[in-house]
PDB file of C-alpha atoms in Angstrom:
ATOM      1  CA  MET Z   1     322.470  61.828   6.048  1.00 50.00           C
ATOM      2  CA  GLY Z   2     318.980  62.668   7.133  1.00 59.00           C
ATOM      3  CA  THR Z   3     320.198  66.049   8.470  1.00 73.00           C
ATOM      4  CA  SER Z   4     321.950  67.030   5.295  1.00 77.00           C
ATOM      5  CA  ASN Z   5     318.775  66.154   3.277  1.00 82.00           C
ATOM      6  CA  GLY Z   6     316.640  68.203   5.584  1.00 81.00           C
ATOM      7  CA  LEU Z   7     319.099  71.051   5.414  1.00 82.00           C
ATOM      8  CA  TYR Z   8     319.109  70.838   1.649  1.00 83.00           C
ATOM      9  CA  ARG Z   9     315.357  70.945   1.614  1.00 87.00           C
ATOM     10  CA  TYR Z  10     315.317  73.870   3.973  1.00 87.00           C
ATOM     11  CA  LEU Z  11     317.825  75.821   1.895  1.00 86.00           C
ATOM     12  CA  SER Z  12     315.906  74.945  -1.211  1.00 87.00           C
ATOM     13  CA  GLN Z  13     312.674  76.261   0.303  1.00 90.00           C
ATOM     14  CA  MET Z  14     314.519  79.397   1.490  1.00 89.00           C
ATOM     15  CA  GLY Z  15     315.883  79.874  -2.036  1.00 88.00           C
ATOM     16  CA  GLU Z  16     312.300  79.546  -3.519  1.00 89.00           C
ATOM     17  CA  SER Z  17     310.920  81.934  -0.948  1.00 89.00           C
ATOM     18  CA  LEU Z  18     313.651  84.425  -1.649  1.00 87.00           C
ATOM     19  CA  LEU Z  19     313.077  84.136  -5.374  1.00 87.00           C
ATOM     20  CA  GLU Z  20     309.281  84.739  -4.854  1.00 89.00           C
ATOM     21  CA  LEU Z  21     310.022  87.693  -2.594  1.00 87.00           C
ATOM     22  CA  THR Z  22     312.358  89.315  -5.150  1.00 86.00           C
ATOM     23  CA  GLN Z  23     309.819  88.682  -7.871  1.00 87.00           C
ATOM     24  CA  SER Z  24     307.070  90.284  -5.839  1.00 87.00           C
ATOM     25  CA  LEU Z  25     309.359  93.235  -5.114  1.00 84.00           C
ATOM     26  CA  SER Z  26     310.086  93.584  -8.758  1.00 85.00           C
ATOM     27  CA  VAL Z  27     306.375  93.617  -9.598  1.00 84.00           C
ATOM     28  CA  LEU Z  28     305.745  96.219  -6.826  1.00 83.00           C
ATOM     29  CA  LEU Z  29     308.658  98.369  -8.110  1.00 81.00           C
ATOM     30  CA  LEU Z  30     307.328  98.139 -11.645  1.00 83.00           C
ATOM     31  CA  ASN Z  31     303.855  99.082 -10.480  1.00 84.00           C
ATOM     32  CA  GLU Z  32     305.231 101.952  -8.525  1.00 84.00           C
ATOM     33  CA  PHE Z  33     307.157 103.065 -11.615  1.00 82.00           C
ATOM     34  CA  ASP Z  34     303.944 102.782 -13.689  1.00 85.00           C
ATOM     35  CA  LEU Z  35     302.077 104.781 -11.068  1.00 85.00           C
ATOM     36  CA  GLU Z  36     304.776 107.478 -11.088  1.00 87.00           C
ATOM     37  CA  GLU Z  37     304.684 107.595 -14.819  1.00 88.00           C
ATOM     38  CA  ALA Z  38     300.920 107.773 -14.836  1.00 87.00           C
ATOM     39  CA  TYR Z  39     301.036 110.586 -12.205  1.00 88.00           C
ATOM     40  CA  ALA Z  40     303.559 112.468 -14.351  1.00 88.00           C
ATOM     41  CA  ASN Z  41     301.370 111.998 -17.392  1.00 89.00           C
ATOM     42  CA  ASP Z  42     298.271 113.126 -15.401  1.00 90.00           C
ATOM     43  CA  LYS Z  43     300.190 116.151 -14.141  1.00 89.00           C
ATOM     44  CA  ARG Z  44     301.389 117.040 -17.573  1.00 90.00           C
ATOM     45  CA  ARG Z  45     297.847 116.647 -19.042  1.00 90.00           C
ATOM     46  CA  LEU Z  46     296.408 118.806 -16.143  1.00 88.00           C
ATOM     47  CA  LEU Z  47     298.965 121.501 -16.786  1.00 88.00           C
ATOM     48  CA  GLU Z  48     298.178 121.407 -20.439  1.00 90.00           C
ATOM     49  CA  GLU Z  49     294.470 121.677 -19.772  1.00 89.00           C
ATOM     50  CA  THR Z  50     295.031 124.459 -17.270  1.00 88.00           C
ATOM     51  CA  HIS Z  51     297.077 126.358 -19.832  1.00 88.00           C
ATOM     52  CA  VAL Z  52     294.291 125.938 -22.438  1.00 87.00           C
ATOM     53  CA  LEU Z  53     291.723 127.024 -19.887  1.00 86.00           C
ATOM     54  CA  ASN Z  54     293.742 130.027 -18.968  1.00 86.00           C
ATOM     55  CA  LEU Z  55     294.055 131.006 -22.630  1.00 85.00           C
ATOM     56  CA  ASP Z  56     290.263 130.457 -23.081  1.00 86.00           C
ATOM     57  CA  THR Z  57     289.580 132.669 -20.125  1.00 84.00           C
ATOM     58  CA  GLN Z  58     291.810 135.442 -21.394  1.00 85.00           C
ATOM     59  CA  LYS Z  59     290.090 135.285 -24.783  1.00 86.00           C
ATOM     60  CA  PHE Z  60     286.716 135.348 -23.116  1.00 85.00           C
ATOM     61  CA  PHE Z  61     287.591 138.450 -21.175  1.00 81.00           C
ATOM     62  CA  GLU Z  62     289.130 140.088 -24.238  1.00 83.00           C
ATOM     63  CA  ASN Z  63     286.005 139.393 -26.263  1.00 83.00           C
ATOM     64  CA  LEU Z  64     283.807 140.558 -23.423  1.00 80.00           C
ATOM     65  CA  SER Z  65     285.866 143.799 -23.145  1.00 81.00           C
ATOM     66  CA  VAL Z  66     285.644 144.398 -26.913  1.00 81.00           C
ATOM     67  CA  ARG Z  67     281.871 143.714 -26.887  1.00 80.00           C
ATOM     68  CA  PHE Z  68     281.317 145.995 -23.892  1.00 77.00           C
ATOM     69  CA  SER Z  69     283.404 148.770 -25.544  1.00 78.00           C
ATOM     70  CA  SER Z  70     281.459 148.374 -28.819  1.00 78.00           C
ATOM     71  CA  LEU Z  71     278.190 148.516 -26.864  1.00 76.00           C
ATOM     72  CA  LEU Z  72     279.288 151.640 -25.082  1.00 72.00           C
ATOM     73  CA  LEU Z  73     280.170 153.263 -28.445  1.00 73.00           C
ATOM     74  CA  THR Z  74     276.954 152.207 -30.212  1.00 75.00           C
ATOM     75  CA  ASN Z  75     274.774 153.047 -27.231  1.00 68.00           C
ATOM     76  CA  THR Z  76     276.267 156.374 -26.395  1.00 61.00           C
ATOM     77  CA  PRO Z  77     273.459 158.939 -25.946  1.00 59.00           C
ATOM     78  CA  SER Z  78     273.346 161.806 -28.316  1.00 55.00           C
ATOM     79  CA  TRP Z  79     273.438 164.779 -25.981  1.00 54.00           C
ATOM     80  CA  GLY Z  80     271.476 166.987 -28.301  1.00 52.00           C
ATOM     81  CA  GLY Z  81     268.512 164.714 -28.946  1.00 51.00           C
ATOM     82  CA  ASP Z  82     265.824 162.644 -27.165  1.00 54.00           C
ATOM     83  CA  ASN Z  83     268.041 159.695 -26.584  1.00 53.00           C
ATOM     84  CA  VAL Z  84     268.392 160.181 -22.851  1.00 53.00           C
ATOM     85  CA  ASP Z  85     268.518 156.535 -21.862  1.00 53.00           C
ATOM     86  CA  GLY Z  86     271.118 155.609 -24.415  1.00 52.00           C
ATOM     87  CA  LEU Z  87     269.178 152.519 -25.483  1.00 54.00           C
ATOM     88  CA  THR Z  88     266.873 153.831 -28.186  1.00 53.00           C
ATOM     89  CA  PRO Z  89     268.487 154.962 -31.473  1.00 50.00           C
TER      90      PRO Z  89
END
């Protein structure tokens, strides 16, 4: 009977080890899922920020273009007068 008791203990330890292993694997898989979800959220946030930055850049250059155009119009030299440099009114 000593052999069957030892075998039972061995199988019991194997069962406990297998349970610990599957629990650890579950935790690892959950952590990986959390990381993938976090990565997806970071990627989504980065895409949104890039889109906003892109829009801000477009607005900046549109505003710059409008300002430059208005500066050209307001600082156009009058060809009949003394305003040769285009800066003095």
